PDB file of C-alpha atoms and ligand atoms in Angstrom:
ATOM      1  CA  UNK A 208      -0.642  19.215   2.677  1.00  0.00           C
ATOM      2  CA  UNK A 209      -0.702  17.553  -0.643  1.00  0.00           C
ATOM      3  CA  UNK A 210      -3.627  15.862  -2.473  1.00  0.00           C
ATOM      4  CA  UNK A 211      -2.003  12.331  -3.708  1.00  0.00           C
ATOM      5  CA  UNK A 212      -0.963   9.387  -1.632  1.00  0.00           C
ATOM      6  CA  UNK A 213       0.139   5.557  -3.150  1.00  0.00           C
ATOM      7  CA  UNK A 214      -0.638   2.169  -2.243  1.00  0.00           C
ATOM      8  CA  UNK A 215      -0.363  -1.230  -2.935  1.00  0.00           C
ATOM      9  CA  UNK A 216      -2.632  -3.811  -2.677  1.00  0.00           C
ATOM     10  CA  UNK A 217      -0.793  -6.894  -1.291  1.00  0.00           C
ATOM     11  CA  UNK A 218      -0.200 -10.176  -2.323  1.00  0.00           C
ATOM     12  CA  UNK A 219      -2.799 -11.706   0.318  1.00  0.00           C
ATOM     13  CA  UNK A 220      -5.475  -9.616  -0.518  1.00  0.00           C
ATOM     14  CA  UNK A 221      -4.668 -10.024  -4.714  1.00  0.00           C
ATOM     15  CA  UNK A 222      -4.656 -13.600  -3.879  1.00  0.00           C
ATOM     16  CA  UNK A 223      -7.373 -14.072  -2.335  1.00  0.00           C
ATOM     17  CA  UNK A 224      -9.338 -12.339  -4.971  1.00  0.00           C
ATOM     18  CA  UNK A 225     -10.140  -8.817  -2.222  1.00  0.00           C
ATOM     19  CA  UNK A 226      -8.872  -6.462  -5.266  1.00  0.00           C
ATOM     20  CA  UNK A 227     -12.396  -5.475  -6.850  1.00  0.00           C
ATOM     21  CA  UNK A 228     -14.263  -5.115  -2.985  1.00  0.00           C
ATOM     22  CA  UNK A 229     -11.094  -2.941  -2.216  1.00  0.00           C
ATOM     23  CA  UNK A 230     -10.753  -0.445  -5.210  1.00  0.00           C
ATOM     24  CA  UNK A 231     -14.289  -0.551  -4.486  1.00  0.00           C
ATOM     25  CA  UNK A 232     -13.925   0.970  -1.110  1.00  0.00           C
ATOM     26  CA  UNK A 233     -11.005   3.283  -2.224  1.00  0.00           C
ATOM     27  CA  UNK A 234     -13.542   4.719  -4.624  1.00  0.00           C
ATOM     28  CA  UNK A 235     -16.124   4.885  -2.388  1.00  0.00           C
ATOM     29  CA  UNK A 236     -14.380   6.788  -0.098  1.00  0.00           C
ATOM     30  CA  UNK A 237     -13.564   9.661  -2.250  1.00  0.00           C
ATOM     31  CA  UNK A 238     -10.350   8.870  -3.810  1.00  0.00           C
ATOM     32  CA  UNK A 239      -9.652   8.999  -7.530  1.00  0.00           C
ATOM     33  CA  UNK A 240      -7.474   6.250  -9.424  1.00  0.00           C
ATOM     34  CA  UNK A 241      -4.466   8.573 -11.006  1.00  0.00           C
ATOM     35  CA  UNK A 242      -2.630   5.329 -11.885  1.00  0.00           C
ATOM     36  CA  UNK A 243      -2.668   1.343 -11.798  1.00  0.00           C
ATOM     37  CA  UNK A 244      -0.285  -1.079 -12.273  1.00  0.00           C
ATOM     38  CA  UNK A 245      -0.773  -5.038 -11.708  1.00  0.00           C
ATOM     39  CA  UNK A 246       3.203  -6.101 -10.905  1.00  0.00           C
ATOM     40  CA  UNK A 247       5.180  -8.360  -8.872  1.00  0.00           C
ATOM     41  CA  UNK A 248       8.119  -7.123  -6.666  1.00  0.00           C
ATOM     42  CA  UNK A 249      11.630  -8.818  -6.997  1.00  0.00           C
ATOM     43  CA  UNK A 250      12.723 -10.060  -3.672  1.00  0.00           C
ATOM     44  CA  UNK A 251      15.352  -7.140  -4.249  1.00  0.00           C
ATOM     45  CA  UNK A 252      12.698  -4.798  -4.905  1.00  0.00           C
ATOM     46  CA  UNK A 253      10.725  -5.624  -2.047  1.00  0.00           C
ATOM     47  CA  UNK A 254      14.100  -4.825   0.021  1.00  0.00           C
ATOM     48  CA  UNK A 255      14.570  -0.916  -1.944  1.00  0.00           C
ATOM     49  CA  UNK A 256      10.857  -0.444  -1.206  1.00  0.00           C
ATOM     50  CA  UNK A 257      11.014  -0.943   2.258  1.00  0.00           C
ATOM     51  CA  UNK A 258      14.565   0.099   2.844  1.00  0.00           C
ATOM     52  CA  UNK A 259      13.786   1.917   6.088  1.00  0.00           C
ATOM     53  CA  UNK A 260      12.361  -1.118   7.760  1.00  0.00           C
ATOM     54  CA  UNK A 261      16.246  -2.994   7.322  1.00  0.00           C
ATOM     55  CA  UNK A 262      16.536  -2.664  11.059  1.00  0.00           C
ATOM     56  CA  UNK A 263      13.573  -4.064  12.219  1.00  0.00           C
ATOM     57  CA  UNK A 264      13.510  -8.195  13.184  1.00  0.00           C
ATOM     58  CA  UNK A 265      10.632  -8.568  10.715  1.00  0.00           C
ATOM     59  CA  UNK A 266      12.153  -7.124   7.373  1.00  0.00           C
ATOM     60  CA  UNK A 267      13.191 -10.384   5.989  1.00  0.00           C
ATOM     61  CA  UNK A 268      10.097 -11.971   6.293  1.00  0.00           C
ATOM     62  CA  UNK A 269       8.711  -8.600   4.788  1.00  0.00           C
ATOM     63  CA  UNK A 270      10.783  -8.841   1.701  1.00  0.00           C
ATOM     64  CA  UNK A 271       9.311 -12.548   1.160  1.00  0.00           C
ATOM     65  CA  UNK A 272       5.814 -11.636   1.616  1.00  0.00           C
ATOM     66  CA  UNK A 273       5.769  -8.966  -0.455  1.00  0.00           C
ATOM     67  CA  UNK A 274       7.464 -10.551  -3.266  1.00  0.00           C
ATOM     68  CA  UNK A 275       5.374 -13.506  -3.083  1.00  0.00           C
ATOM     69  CA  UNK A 276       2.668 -12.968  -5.149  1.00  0.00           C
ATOM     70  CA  UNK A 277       1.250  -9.788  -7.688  1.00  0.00           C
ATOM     71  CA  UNK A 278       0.700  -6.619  -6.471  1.00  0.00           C
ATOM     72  CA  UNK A 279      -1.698  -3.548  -7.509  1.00  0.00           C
ATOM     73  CA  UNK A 280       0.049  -0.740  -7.199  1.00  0.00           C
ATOM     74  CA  UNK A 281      -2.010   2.628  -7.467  1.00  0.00           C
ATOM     75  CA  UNK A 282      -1.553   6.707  -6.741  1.00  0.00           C
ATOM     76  CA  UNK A 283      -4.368   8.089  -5.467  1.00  0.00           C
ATOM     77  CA  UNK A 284      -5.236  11.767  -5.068  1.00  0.00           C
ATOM     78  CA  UNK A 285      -8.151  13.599  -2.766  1.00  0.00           C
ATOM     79  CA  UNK A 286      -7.903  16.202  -0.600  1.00  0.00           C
ATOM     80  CA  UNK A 287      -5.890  15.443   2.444  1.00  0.00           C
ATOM     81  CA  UNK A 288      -5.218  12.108   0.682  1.00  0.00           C
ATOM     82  CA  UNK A 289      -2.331  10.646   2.667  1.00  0.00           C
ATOM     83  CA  UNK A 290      -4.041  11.048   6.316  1.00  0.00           C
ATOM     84  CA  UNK A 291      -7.165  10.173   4.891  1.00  0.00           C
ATOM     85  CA  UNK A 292      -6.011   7.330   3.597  1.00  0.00           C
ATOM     86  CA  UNK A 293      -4.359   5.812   6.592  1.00  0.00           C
ATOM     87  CA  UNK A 294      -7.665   6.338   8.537  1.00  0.00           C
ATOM     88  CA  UNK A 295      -9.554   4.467   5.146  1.00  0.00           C
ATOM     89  CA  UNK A 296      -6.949   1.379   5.647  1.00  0.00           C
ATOM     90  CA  UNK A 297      -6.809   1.025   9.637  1.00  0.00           C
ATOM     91  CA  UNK A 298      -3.920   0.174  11.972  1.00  0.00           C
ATOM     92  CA  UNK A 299      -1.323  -1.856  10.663  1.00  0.00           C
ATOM     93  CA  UNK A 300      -2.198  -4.648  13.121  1.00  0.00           C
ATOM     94  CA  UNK A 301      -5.756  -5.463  12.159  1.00  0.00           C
ATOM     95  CA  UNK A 302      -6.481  -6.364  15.980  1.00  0.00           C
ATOM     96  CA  UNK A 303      -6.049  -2.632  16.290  1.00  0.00           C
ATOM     97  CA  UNK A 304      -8.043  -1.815  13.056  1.00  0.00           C
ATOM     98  CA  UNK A 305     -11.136   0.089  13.724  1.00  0.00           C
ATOM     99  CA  UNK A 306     -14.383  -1.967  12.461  1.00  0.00           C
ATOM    100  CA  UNK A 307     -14.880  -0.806   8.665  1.00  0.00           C
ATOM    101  CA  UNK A 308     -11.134  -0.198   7.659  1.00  0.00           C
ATOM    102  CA  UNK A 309     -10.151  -2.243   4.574  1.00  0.00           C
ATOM    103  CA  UNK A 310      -7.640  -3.676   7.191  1.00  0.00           C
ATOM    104  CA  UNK A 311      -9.928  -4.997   9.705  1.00  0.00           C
ATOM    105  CA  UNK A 312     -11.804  -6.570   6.649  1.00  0.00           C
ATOM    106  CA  UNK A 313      -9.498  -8.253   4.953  1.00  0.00           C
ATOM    107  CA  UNK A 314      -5.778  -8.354   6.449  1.00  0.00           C
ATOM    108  CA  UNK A 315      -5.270 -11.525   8.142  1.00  0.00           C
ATOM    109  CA  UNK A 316      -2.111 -10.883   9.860  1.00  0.00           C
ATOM    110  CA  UNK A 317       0.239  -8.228  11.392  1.00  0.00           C
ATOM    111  CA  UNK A 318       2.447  -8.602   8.197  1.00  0.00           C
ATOM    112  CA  UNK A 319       0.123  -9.951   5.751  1.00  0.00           C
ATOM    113  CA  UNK A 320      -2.440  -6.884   6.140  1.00  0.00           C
ATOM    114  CA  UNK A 321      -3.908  -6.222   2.528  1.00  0.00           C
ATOM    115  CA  UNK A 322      -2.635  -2.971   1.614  1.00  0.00           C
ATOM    116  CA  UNK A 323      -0.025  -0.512   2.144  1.00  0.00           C
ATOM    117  CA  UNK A 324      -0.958   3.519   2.536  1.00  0.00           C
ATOM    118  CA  UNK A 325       2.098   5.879   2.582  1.00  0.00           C
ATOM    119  CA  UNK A 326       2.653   8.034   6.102  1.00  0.00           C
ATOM    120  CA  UNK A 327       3.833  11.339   4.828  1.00  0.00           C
ATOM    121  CA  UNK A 328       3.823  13.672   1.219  1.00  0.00           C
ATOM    122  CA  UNK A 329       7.159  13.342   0.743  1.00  0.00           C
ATOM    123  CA  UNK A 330       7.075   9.391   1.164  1.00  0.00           C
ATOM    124  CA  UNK A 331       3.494   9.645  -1.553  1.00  0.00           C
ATOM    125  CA  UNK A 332       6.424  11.291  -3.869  1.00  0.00           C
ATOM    126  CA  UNK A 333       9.352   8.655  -3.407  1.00  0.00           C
ATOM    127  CA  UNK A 334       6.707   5.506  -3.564  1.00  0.00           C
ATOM    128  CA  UNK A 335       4.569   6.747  -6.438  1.00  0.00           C
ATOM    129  CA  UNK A 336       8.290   7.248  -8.324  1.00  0.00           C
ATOM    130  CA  UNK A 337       9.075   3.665  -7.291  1.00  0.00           C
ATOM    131  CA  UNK A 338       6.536   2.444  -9.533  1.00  0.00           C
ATOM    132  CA  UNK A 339       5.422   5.611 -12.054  1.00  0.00           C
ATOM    133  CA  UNK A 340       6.657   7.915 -14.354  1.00  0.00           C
ATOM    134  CA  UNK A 341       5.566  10.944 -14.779  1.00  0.00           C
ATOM    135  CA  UNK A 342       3.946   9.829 -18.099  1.00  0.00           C
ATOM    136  CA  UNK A 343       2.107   7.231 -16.377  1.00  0.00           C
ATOM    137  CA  UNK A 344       0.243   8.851 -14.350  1.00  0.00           C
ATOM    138  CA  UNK A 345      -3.453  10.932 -15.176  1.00  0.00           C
TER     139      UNK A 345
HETATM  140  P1  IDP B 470       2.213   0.492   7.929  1.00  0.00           P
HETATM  141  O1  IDP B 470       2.107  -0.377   6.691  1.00  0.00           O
HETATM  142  O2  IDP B 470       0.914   0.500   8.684  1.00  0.00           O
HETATM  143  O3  IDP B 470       2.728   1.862   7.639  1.00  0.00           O
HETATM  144  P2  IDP B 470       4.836  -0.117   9.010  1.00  0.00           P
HETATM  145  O4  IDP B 470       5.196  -0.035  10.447  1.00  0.00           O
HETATM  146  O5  IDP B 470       5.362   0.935   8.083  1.00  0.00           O
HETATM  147  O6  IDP B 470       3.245  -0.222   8.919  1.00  0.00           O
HETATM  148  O7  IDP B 470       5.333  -1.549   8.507  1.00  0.00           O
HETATM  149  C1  IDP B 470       5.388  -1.854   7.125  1.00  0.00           C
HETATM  150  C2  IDP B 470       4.788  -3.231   6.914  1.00  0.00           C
HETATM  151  O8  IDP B 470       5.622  -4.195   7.579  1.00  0.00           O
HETATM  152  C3  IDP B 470       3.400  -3.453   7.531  1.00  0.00           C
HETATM  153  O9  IDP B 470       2.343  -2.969   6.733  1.00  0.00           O
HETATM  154  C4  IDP B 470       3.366  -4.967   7.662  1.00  0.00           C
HETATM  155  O10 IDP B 470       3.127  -5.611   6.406  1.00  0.00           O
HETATM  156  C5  IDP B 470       4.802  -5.250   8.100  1.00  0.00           C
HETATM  157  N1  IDP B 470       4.948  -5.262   9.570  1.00  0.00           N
HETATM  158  C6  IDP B 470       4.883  -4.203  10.414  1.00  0.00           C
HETATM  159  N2  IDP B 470       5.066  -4.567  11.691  1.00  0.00           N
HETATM  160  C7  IDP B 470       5.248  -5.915  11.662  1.00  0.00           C
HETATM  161  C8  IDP B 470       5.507  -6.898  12.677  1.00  0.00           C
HETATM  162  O11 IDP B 470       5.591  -6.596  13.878  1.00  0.00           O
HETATM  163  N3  IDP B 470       5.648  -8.187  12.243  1.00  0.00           N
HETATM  164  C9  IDP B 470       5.562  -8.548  10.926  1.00  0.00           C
HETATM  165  N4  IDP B 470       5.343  -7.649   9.949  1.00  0.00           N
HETATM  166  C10 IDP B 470       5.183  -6.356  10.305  1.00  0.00           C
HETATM  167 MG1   MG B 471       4.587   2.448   6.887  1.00  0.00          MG
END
């Protein structure tokens, strides 16, 4: 069990101005900000990030989403930060979100749901690396 997780906020929720109300929440909730970037993702980079989605029907449309607009991209640590962290965020269809997730509040779609959590340590590791170095982060 490790203590840091990453996420993104996504385009939708950048763009339609959710970032404060979400870090916000994040903080609320116990976490603590180890790093923050404001980027955008290449449509390439979108495609490395989500790599192991390349089979699914969806991943095209993925890649365009989530190079559509800026991102915040942040690690996060707290203890038992990656589970935690998926319960804080919700089901990935907000439908399915339980009432108070930062999903069922602001994702409006299946696809275009707000913010990403990551589902194991070892994926924390290779998704905070996609966007930190070592030096970057508190
Ligand atoms: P997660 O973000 O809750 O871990 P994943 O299954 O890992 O969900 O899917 C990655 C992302 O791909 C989702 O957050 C969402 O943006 C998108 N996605 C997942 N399932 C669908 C779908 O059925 N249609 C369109 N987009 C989807
Ligand atoms: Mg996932």
């Amino acid at each position: 069990m490790s203590n840091l997780t990453f996420t993104m906020i996504k385009p939708d929720a950048f763009e339609a101005g959710h970032s404060g109300a979400i870090i916000q929440m994040i903080q609320d909730a116990g976490f603590a900000i180890k790093a923050a970037k404001l980027t955008k993702l290449s449509q390439e980079r979108a495609g490395q990030f989500y790599a192991v989605h390349k089979a699914r029907p969806f991943y095209g449309e993925l890649c365009d989403y989530m190079s559509s607009g800026p991102i915040i991209a942040m690690i996060l640590e707290k203890e038992n930060a990656v589970a935690d962290f998926r319960t804080l965020i919700g089901a990935t269809n907000p439908k399915e979100a339980a009432e108070g997730t930062i999903r069922a509040k602001f994702a409006t779609s299946i696809e275009a749901n707000a913010i990403h959590g990551s589902d194991s340590d070892e994926n924390a590791q290779i998704e905070g690396s996609f966007f930190f170095s070592q030096i970057e982060v508190f």
